Coordinates of C-alpha atoms in Angstrom, one line a residue:
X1 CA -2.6 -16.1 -7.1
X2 CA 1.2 -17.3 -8.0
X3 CA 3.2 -18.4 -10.7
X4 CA 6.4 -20.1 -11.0
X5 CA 7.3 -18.0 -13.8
X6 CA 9.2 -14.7 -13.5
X7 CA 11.5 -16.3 -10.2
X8 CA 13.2 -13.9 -8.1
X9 CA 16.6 -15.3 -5.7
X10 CA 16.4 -14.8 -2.7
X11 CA 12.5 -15.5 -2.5
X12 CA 11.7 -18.1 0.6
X13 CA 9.2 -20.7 -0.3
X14 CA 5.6 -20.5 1.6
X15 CA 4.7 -21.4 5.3
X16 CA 1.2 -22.3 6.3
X17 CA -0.8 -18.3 7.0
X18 CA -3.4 -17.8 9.7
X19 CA -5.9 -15.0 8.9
X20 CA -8.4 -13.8 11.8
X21 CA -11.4 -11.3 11.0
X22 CA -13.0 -9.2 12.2
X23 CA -11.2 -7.7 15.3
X24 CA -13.4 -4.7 15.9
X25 CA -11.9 -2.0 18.5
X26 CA -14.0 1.3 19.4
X27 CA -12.9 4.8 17.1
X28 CA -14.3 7.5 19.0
X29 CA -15.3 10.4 16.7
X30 CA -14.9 8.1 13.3
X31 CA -18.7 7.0 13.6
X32 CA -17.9 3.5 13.3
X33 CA -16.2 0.9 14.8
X34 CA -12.5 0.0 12.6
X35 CA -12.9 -3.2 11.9
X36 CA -9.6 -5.5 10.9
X37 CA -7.9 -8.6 9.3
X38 CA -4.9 -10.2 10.3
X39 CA -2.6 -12.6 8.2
X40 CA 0.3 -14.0 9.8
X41 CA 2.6 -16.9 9.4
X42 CA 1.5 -20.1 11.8
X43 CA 4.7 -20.1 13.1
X44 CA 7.9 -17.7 13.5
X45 CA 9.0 -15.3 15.7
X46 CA 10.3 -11.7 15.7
X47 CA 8.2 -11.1 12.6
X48 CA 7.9 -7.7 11.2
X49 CA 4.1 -6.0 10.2
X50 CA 3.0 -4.5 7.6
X51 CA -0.4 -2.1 7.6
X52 CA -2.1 -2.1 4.6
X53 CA -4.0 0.6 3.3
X54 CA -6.7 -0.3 0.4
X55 CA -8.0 1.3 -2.8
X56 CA -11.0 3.6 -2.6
X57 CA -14.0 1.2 -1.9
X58 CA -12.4 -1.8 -1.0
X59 CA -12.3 -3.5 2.7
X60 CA -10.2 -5.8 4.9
X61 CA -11.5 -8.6 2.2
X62 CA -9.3 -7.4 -0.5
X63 CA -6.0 -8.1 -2.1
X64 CA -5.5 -11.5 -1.2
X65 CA -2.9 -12.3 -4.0
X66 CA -0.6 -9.8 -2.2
X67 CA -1.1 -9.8 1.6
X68 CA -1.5 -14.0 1.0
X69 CA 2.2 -14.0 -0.5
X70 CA 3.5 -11.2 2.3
X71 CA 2.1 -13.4 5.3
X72 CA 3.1 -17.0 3.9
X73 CA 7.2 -15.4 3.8
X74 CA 7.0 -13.8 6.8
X75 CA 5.1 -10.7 7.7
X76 CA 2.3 -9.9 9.6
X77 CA -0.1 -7.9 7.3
X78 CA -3.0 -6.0 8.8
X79 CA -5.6 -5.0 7.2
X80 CA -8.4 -2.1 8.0
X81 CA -11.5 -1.6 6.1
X82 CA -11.7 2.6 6.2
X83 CA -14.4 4.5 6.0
X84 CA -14.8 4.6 2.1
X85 CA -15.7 1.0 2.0
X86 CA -18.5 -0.3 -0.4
X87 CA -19.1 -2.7 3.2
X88 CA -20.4 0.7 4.9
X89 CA -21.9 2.6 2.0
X90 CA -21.9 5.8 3.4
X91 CA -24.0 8.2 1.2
X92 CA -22.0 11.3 -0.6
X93 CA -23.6 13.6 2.1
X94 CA -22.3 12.2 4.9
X95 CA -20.5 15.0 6.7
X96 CA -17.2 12.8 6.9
X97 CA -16.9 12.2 3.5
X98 CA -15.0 15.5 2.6
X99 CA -13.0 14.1 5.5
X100 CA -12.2 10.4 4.6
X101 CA -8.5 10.8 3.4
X102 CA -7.6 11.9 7.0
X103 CA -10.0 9.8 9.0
X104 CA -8.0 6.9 6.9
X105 CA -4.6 8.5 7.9
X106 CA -6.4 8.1 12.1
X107 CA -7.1 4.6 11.1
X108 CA -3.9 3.9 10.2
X109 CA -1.8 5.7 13.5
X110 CA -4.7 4.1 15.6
X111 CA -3.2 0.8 14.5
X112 CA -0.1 1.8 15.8
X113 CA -1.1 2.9 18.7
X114 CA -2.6 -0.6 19.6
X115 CA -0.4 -3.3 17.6
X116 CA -0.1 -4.7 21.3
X117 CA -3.8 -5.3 21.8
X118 CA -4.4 -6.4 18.4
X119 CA -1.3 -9.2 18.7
X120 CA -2.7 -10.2 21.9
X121 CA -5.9 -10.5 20.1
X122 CA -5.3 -13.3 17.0
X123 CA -4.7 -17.0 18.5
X124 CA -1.0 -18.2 18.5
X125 CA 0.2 -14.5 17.4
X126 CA 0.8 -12.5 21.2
X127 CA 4.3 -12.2 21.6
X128 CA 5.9 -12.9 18.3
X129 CA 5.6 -10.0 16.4
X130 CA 8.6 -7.3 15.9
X131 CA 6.8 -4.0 16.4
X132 CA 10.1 -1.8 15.7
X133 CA 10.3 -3.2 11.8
X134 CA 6.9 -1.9 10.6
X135 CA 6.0 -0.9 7.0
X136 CA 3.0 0.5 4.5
X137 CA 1.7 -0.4 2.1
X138 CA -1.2 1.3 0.1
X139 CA -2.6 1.0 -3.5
X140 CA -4.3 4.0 -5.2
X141 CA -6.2 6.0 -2.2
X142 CA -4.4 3.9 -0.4
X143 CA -1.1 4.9 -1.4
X144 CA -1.8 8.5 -0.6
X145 CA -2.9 6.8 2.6
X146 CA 0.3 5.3 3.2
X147 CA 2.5 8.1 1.8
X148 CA 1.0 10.3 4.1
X149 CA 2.4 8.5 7.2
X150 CA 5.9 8.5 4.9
X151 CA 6.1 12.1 5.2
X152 CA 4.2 13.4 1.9
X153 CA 2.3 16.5 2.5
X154 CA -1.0 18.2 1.5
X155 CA -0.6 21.6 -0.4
X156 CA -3.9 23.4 0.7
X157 CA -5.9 25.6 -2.2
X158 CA -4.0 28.8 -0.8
X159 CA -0.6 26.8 -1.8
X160 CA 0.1 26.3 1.9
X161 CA 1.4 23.7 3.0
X162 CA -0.8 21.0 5.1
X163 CA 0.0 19.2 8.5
X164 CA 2.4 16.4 9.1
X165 CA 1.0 13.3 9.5
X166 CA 3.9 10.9 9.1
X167 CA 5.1 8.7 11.7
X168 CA 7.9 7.3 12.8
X169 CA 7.0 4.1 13.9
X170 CA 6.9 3.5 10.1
X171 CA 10.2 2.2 8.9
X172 CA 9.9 1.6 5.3
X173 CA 6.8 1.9 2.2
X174 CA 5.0 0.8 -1.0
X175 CA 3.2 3.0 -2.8
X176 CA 1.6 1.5 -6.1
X177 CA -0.2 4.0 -8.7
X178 CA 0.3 6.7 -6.2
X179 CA -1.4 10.0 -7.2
X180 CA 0.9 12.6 -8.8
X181 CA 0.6 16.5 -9.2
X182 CA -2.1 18.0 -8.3
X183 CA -3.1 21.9 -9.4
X184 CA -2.8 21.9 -13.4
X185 CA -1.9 18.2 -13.8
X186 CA -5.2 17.3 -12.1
X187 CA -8.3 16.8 -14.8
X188 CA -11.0 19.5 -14.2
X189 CA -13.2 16.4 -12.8
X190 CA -10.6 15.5 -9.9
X191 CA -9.6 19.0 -9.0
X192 CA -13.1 19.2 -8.2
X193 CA -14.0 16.4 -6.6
X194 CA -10.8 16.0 -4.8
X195 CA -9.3 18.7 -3.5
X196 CA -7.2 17.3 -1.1
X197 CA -5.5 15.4 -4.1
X198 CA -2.3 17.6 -4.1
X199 CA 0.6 16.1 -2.8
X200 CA 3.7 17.4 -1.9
X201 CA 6.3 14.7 -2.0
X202 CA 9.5 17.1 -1.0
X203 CA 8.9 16.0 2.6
X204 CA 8.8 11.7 2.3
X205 CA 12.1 11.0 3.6
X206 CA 11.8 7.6 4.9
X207 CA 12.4 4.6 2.4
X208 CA 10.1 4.0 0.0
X209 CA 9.5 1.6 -3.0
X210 CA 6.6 2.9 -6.2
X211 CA 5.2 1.2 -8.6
X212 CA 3.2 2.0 -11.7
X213 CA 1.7 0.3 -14.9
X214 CA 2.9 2.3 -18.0
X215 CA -1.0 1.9 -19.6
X216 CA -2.1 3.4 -16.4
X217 CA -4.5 5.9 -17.9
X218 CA -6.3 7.9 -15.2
X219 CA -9.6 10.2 -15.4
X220 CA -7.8 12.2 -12.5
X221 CA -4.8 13.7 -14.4
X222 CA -4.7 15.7 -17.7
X223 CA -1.0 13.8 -17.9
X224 CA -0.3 10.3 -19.1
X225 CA 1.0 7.3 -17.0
X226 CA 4.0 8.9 -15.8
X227 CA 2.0 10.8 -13.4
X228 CA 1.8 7.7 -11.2
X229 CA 5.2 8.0 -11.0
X230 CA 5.5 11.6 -9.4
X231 CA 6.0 10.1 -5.9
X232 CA 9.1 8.4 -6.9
X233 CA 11.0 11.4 -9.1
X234 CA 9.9 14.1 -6.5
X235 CA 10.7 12.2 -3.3
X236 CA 14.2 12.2 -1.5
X237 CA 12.5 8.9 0.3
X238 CA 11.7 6.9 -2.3
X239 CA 14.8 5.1 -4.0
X240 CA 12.8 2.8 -6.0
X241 CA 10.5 3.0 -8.9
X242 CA 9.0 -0.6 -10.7
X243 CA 7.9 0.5 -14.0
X244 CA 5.3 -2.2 -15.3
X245 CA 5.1 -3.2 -18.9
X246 CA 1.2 -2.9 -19.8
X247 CA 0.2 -2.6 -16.3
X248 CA -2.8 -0.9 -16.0
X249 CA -3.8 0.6 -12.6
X250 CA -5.0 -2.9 -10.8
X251 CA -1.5 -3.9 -12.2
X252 CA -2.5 -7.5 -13.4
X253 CA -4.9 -8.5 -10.4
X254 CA -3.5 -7.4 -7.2
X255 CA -7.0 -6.8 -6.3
X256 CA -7.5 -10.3 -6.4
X257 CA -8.4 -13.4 -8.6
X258 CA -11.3 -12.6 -11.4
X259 CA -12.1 -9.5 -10.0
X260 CA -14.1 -7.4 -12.4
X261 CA -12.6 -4.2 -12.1
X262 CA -9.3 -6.1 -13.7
X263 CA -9.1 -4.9 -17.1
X264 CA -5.2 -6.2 -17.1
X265 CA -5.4 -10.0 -15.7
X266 CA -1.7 -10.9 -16.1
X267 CA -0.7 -13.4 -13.3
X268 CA 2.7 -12.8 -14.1
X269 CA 2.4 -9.2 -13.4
X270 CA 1.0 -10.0 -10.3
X271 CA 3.9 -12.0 -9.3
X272 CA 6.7 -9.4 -10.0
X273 CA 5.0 -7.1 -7.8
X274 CA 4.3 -9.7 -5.3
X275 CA 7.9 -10.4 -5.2
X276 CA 9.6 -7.3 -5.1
X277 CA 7.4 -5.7 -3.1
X278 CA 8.4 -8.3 -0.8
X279 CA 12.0 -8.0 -1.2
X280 CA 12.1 -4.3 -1.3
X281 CA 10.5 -4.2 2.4
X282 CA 12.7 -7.2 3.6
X283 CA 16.2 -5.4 3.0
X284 CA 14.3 -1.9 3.7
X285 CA 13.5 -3.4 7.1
X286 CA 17.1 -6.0 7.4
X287 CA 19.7 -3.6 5.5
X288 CA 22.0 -6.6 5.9
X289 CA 19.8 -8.8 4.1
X290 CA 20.9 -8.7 0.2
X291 CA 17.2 -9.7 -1.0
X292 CA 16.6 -6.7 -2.8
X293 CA 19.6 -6.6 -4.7
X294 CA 19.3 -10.0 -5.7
X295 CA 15.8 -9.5 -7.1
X296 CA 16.9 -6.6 -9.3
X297 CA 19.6 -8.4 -10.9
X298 CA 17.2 -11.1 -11.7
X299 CA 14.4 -9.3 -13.1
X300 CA 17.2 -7.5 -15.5
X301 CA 18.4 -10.2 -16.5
X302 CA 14.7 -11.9 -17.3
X303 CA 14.2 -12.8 -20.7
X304 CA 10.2 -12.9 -20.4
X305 CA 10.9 -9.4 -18.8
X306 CA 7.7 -7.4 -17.9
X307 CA 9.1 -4.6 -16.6
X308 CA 12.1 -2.4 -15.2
X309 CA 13.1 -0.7 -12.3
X310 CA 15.0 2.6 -11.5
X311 CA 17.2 3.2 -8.2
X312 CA 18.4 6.4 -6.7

């Protein structure tokens, strides 16, 4: 899903995308095989990868509208299906559910770990990827995914806090509707179905753009929208924050195209985060490319503006 409405400068126009599914590699002590997509651009070298972490339920099926718009402007985008997947419909008594937000964090660094087998893999693709410009990207679960290997921290129930499980094969981040507070800005509901939903941000260092829908109205937090925005105002990492006018948490459809759980269809929408998340992680990754910059001053400048975005 694009539009030609909303233009950024600085945005290349599309290449033809190959996408290859599954590649399946072994997971000892997940209970499953992980199970992959790859989109890339047919042609290119040097290109730089982004892992892509999905929403609670979702699979290596999802968000097309975004990884379609990465991969035809030059990144490799994988994408795992993790354990939470609707695909594997594990039952609420599994004893690795109380576990999933970690085994998807092993998911993730397993990728790493074998970027050269799963280039080698996809037809056309050995040899042409840049493995030291390497990104996240997560939405919802995802993000805390993501943010996790950025350097955010779990704060246990005895206000300790948890293992680092960042990485620093990962260069720069998206997080959009990350989860804020936890503790007394978590509804009753999430603090007790999700314990492990209590972030500490203090420790994300590494570069990192958020976004958030400010009609974002979430079951998990006793606090309004704004608390998808905790990641960005209590990071030293992340020095961008996109601010979505009537974005709701599927902000417009990043999902995909008529997908039911979209209560705020806007393709517009779609395409501002399409584009500046694409911007952000081309100048995060190429500091000497002025992308970013460029795309700021344009959406400010927008007349049909649909949202805003801070810096720090």
């Amino acid at each position: 899903m694009e539009t030609n409405k909303s233009n950024l400068a600085g945005i290349p126009a599309i290449t033809p995308v190959i996408s290859f599914s599954p590649i399946i590699f072994p997971a000892p002590g997940r209970g499953a095989d992980l199970e992959l997509r790859v989109s890339a651009p047919a042609a290119g070298t040097n290109l730089p990868v982004i892992i892509f972490a999905h929403g609670y339920g979702s699979s290596l099926n999802g968000y097309a509208p975004l990884v379609n718009f990465w991969a035809a402007r030059g990144f490799v985008v994988i994408q795992p299906t993790f354990l939470d997947s609707r695909t594997l419909a594990l039952s609420q008594d599994d004893p690795r559910v109380p576990l999933i937000w970690k085994f998807r964090v092993e998911d993730m660094k397993r990728i790493l770990d074998e970027l050269d087998m799963i280039e080698s893999t996809v037809p056309t693709l050995k040899g042409r990827t840049d493995k030291t410009r390497v990104a996240v990207v997560g939405h919802s679960f995802g993000a805390q995914t993501a943010g996790m290997l950025l350097g955010a921290r779990i704060i246990g129930g005895d206000g300790t806090l948890g293992e680092d499980l960042s990485d620093a094969r990962i260069k720069a981040g998206v997080l959009l509707t990350p989860a804020g507070k936890g503790g007394e800005d978590l509804s009753a509901w999430a603090a007790e179905h999700f314990p492990f939903m209590n972030p500490s941000y203090a420790e994300l260092t590494t570069p990192t753009m958020v976004i958030a829908g400010d009609q974002d109205i979430s079951p998990l937090t006793v606090r309004g929208w704004d608390w998808f925005t905790d990641a960005y105002s209590l990071s030293p990492g992340a020095n961008a924050l996109l601010t979505l006018f009537g974005g709701e948490h599927l902000l417009g459809g990043i999902s995909g195209d008529l997908v039911t759980e979209t209560s705020d269809e806007n393709p517009d929408r779609v395409a501002i985060v399409q584009k500046l998340t694409w911007a952000y992680l081309r100048s995060a990754l190429y500091p000497e490319d002025s992308v970013w910059s460029a795309a700021c001053a344009k959406l400010k400048a927008d007349s049909s503006l649909l949202g805003k975005i801070d810096q720090k």
